[in-house]
Amino acid sequence: MSDVEATFDRLLKLPGVMGAILVNGEGRPIRTSMDATSSHIFAEKMAPMVKMARAMVREVEPTDDLTYLRMRTLKSEILVAAENEHMIILVQDSNALDEARRNSSSSKRSS
Amino acid sequence: MSAEVEEMLKHFHSMKNVAGIVVIDNDGIPIKSTLEHTLSVHYAATMQTLLEKARQVVLDLDATNELSFLRMRTLYHEIMLCPKADYFIVVIQNPSE
């Protein structure tokens, strides 16, 4: 369990993180950096989304499976990583993410 | 519209490891594809359903927000969905690692 905790804490340090939620197999947020209401809403919305994405992936190719899903919106990026029953939802601010990506790609180019 | 689509296809073709590109209109019909027909139709149907679901989820979470891009990593591929006004594009990439 401490492995999960460590991963969770690492996630919180990523750029522009607005919230991170670890959801168990029953759809309940078991660790979260957001308030309870938002956590529940996100967990509730993302579970069917992941289920559908997984189903669609398998439909096109039955041996394939979803590892993660990244939804980019105007304001934020929502990353949902699903493994077995658990789900990690990470919400990051779009501008902060873009900035971080620009910085990392320019530093790669100059080195 | 088709000039814009052609431009975009050229751009995506220049990306590495592109396994396929499908352009699908709002009726779920693949209007341009680098994959064979049956597979294109399959992608069209599944990805359109998924895109609609994703759009709805984003609106439910925040009515002033909008989905601009969807990316899925699977065991074998990376699938990107890019929604536009009259169509959407599916790009399937094989990750180089």
Coordinates of C-alpha atoms in Angstrom, one line a residue:
Chain A
M1 CA 0.0 0.0 0.0
S2 CA 2.9 2.4 0.7
D3 CA 3.9 1.9 -3.0
V4 CA 0.6 3.4 -4.0
E5 CA 1.0 6.2 -1.5
A6 CA 4.5 7.0 -2.8
T7 CA 3.2 7.1 -6.4
F8 CA 0.3 9.3 -5.4
D9 CA 2.6 11.8 -3.7
R10 CA 4.8 11.9 -6.7
L11 CA 1.8 12.7 -8.9
L12 CA 0.9 15.7 -6.7
K13 CA 4.3 17.2 -7.5
L14 CA 3.7 17.2 -11.3
P15 CA 3.1 20.6 -13.0
G16 CA -0.2 22.3 -12.7
V17 CA -1.9 19.6 -10.7
M18 CA -5.4 20.7 -9.7
G19 CA -6.2 17.4 -8.1
A20 CA -5.4 13.7 -7.9
I21 CA -7.8 10.9 -6.9
L22 CA -7.2 7.3 -6.3
V23 CA -10.4 5.3 -6.8
N24 CA -10.9 1.7 -5.7
G25 CA -12.8 -1.0 -7.5
E26 CA -16.1 0.0 -6.1
G27 CA -15.7 3.5 -7.5
R28 CA -14.9 5.1 -4.1
P29 CA -12.1 7.7 -3.8
I30 CA -9.7 6.2 -1.3
R31 CA -7.0 8.9 -1.6
T32 CA -7.6 12.4 -2.9
S33 CA -6.2 15.8 -2.9
M34 CA -9.6 17.4 -3.8
D35 CA -12.6 18.0 -1.6
A36 CA -14.9 15.0 -1.1
T37 CA -17.7 16.3 -3.4
S38 CA -15.5 16.9 -6.4
S39 CA -13.7 13.6 -5.8
H40 CA -17.0 11.7 -5.9
I41 CA -18.1 13.6 -9.0
F42 CA -14.9 12.9 -10.9
A43 CA -14.9 9.2 -9.8
E44 CA -18.5 8.9 -10.9
K45 CA -17.9 10.4 -14.3
M46 CA -14.6 8.8 -15.1
A47 CA -15.6 5.2 -14.2
P48 CA -18.1 4.8 -17.1
M49 CA -15.7 6.7 -19.4
V50 CA -12.9 4.2 -18.8
K51 CA -15.3 1.3 -19.1
M52 CA -16.4 2.5 -22.5
A53 CA -12.9 3.4 -23.7
R54 CA -11.7 -0.1 -22.7
A55 CA -14.7 -1.7 -24.4
M56 CA -14.0 0.3 -27.6
V57 CA -10.3 -0.6 -27.7
R58 CA -11.2 -4.3 -27.2
E59 CA -13.8 -4.1 -29.9
V60 CA -11.4 -2.9 -32.5
E61 CA -8.8 -5.4 -31.4
P62 CA -9.8 -8.1 -28.8
T63 CA -6.3 -8.7 -27.5
D64 CA -5.6 -5.1 -26.9
D65 CA -6.4 -3.3 -23.7
L66 CA -6.5 0.3 -22.4
T67 CA -3.6 1.5 -20.2
Y68 CA -4.5 5.1 -19.8
L69 CA -6.7 7.8 -21.2
R70 CA -5.9 11.5 -21.5
M71 CA -8.7 14.0 -22.1
R72 CA -7.6 17.5 -23.1
T73 CA -10.1 20.3 -22.6
L74 CA -9.8 24.1 -22.9
K75 CA -9.1 24.5 -19.2
S76 CA -7.5 21.3 -18.1
E77 CA -6.2 17.8 -18.9
I78 CA -7.6 14.8 -17.2
L79 CA -5.5 11.7 -17.1
V80 CA -7.1 8.5 -16.1
A81 CA -4.9 5.5 -15.5
A82 CA -6.8 2.2 -15.0
E83 CA -5.3 -1.0 -13.8
N84 CA -7.3 -4.0 -12.7
E85 CA -10.0 -2.4 -10.5
H86 CA -8.2 0.7 -9.4
M87 CA -8.2 4.0 -11.2
I88 CA -6.0 7.1 -10.8
I89 CA -7.5 10.4 -11.9
L90 CA -5.1 13.3 -12.4
V91 CA -6.4 16.8 -13.3
Q92 CA -3.8 19.3 -14.5
D93 CA -4.2 22.9 -15.6
S94 CA -3.7 23.1 -19.4
N95 CA -1.5 26.2 -19.4
A96 CA 0.8 24.9 -16.8
L97 CA 1.1 21.6 -18.6
D98 CA 1.8 23.2 -22.0
E99 CA 4.5 25.4 -20.3
A100 CA 6.2 22.4 -18.7
R101 CA 6.1 20.5 -22.0
R102 CA 7.6 23.5 -23.9
N103 CA 10.3 23.9 -21.3
S104 CA 11.2 20.2 -21.3
S105 CA 11.3 20.0 -25.2
S106 CA 13.4 23.1 -25.5
S107 CA 15.9 21.9 -22.9
K108 CA 16.1 18.6 -24.8
R109 CA 16.9 20.5 -28.0
S110 CA 19.6 22.7 -26.5
S111 CA 21.4 19.7 -24.9
Chain B
M1 CA -13.0 21.4 -45.9
S2 CA -11.2 18.7 -47.9
A3 CA -8.2 21.0 -48.5
E4 CA -7.9 21.4 -44.7
V5 CA -8.2 17.6 -44.3
E6 CA -5.5 17.0 -46.9
E7 CA -3.2 19.4 -45.1
M8 CA -3.7 17.6 -41.8
L9 CA -3.2 14.2 -43.4
K10 CA 0.1 15.3 -44.8
H11 CA 1.1 16.6 -41.4
F12 CA 0.2 13.4 -39.6
H13 CA 1.9 11.2 -42.3
S14 CA 5.1 12.9 -41.5
M15 CA 4.9 11.8 -37.8
K16 CA 6.8 8.7 -36.8
N17 CA 5.2 5.3 -36.4
V18 CA 1.8 6.2 -37.7
A19 CA -0.1 2.9 -38.3
G20 CA -3.3 4.5 -39.6
I21 CA -5.3 7.7 -40.0
V22 CA -9.1 7.8 -40.4
V23 CA -11.1 11.0 -41.0
I24 CA -14.7 10.5 -40.0
D25 CA -17.6 12.9 -40.7
N26 CA -20.5 13.7 -38.3
D27 CA -22.6 10.8 -39.6
G28 CA -19.9 8.3 -38.6
I29 CA -18.7 7.6 -42.1
P30 CA -15.0 7.4 -42.7
I31 CA -14.4 9.9 -45.5
K32 CA -10.7 9.3 -45.8
S33 CA -8.5 6.6 -44.4
T34 CA -5.2 4.9 -44.8
L35 CA -6.6 1.7 -43.4
E36 CA -8.7 -0.8 -45.3
H37 CA -12.5 -0.3 -45.4
T38 CA -13.8 -2.7 -42.8
L39 CA -11.3 -1.6 -40.2
S40 CA -12.0 2.0 -40.9
V41 CA -15.7 1.5 -40.4
H42 CA -15.0 -0.3 -37.2
Y43 CA -12.8 2.6 -35.9
A44 CA -15.4 5.1 -37.1
A45 CA -18.2 3.5 -35.1
T46 CA -16.3 2.9 -31.9
M47 CA -14.4 6.1 -31.8
Q48 CA -17.5 8.2 -32.5
T49 CA -19.3 6.7 -29.6
L50 CA -16.4 7.2 -27.4
L51 CA -15.9 10.8 -28.5
E52 CA -19.6 11.6 -27.8
K53 CA -19.2 10.1 -24.3
A54 CA -16.1 12.1 -23.7
R55 CA -17.7 15.3 -24.8
Q56 CA -20.6 14.7 -22.5
V57 CA -18.4 13.9 -19.5
V58 CA -16.5 17.2 -20.0
L59 CA -19.7 19.1 -20.2
D60 CA -21.1 17.4 -17.1
L61 CA -18.0 18.3 -15.1
D62 CA -18.0 21.9 -16.3
A63 CA -20.7 23.3 -18.7
T64 CA -18.3 26.1 -19.8
N65 CA -15.5 23.7 -20.8
E66 CA -15.0 21.8 -24.0
L67 CA -13.2 18.7 -25.1
S68 CA -10.4 19.5 -27.5
F69 CA -8.4 16.3 -27.8
L70 CA -8.5 12.7 -26.6
R71 CA -5.6 10.4 -26.3
M72 CA -5.6 6.7 -25.3
R73 CA -2.6 4.5 -24.7
T74 CA -3.3 0.8 -25.1
L75 CA -1.0 -2.2 -24.9
Y76 CA -0.2 -2.1 -28.6
H77 CA -1.0 1.4 -29.8
E78 CA -1.5 5.1 -29.1
I79 CA -4.9 6.3 -30.4
M80 CA -5.5 10.0 -30.8
L81 CA -8.9 11.5 -31.4
C82 CA -9.0 15.1 -32.7
P83 CA -12.5 16.5 -32.9
K84 CA -13.2 19.3 -35.4
A85 CA -16.4 21.1 -36.4
D86 CA -17.6 18.9 -39.2
Y87 CA -15.4 15.8 -38.7
F88 CA -12.9 14.1 -36.4
I89 CA -9.6 12.5 -37.0
V90 CA -8.4 9.2 -35.5
V91 CA -4.6 8.7 -35.6
I92 CA -3.2 5.3 -34.6
Q93 CA 0.4 5.2 -33.7
N94 CA 2.7 2.4 -32.7
P95 CA 4.8 3.6 -29.9
S96 CA 8.5 3.5 -30.7
E97 CA 9.6 2.1 -27.4

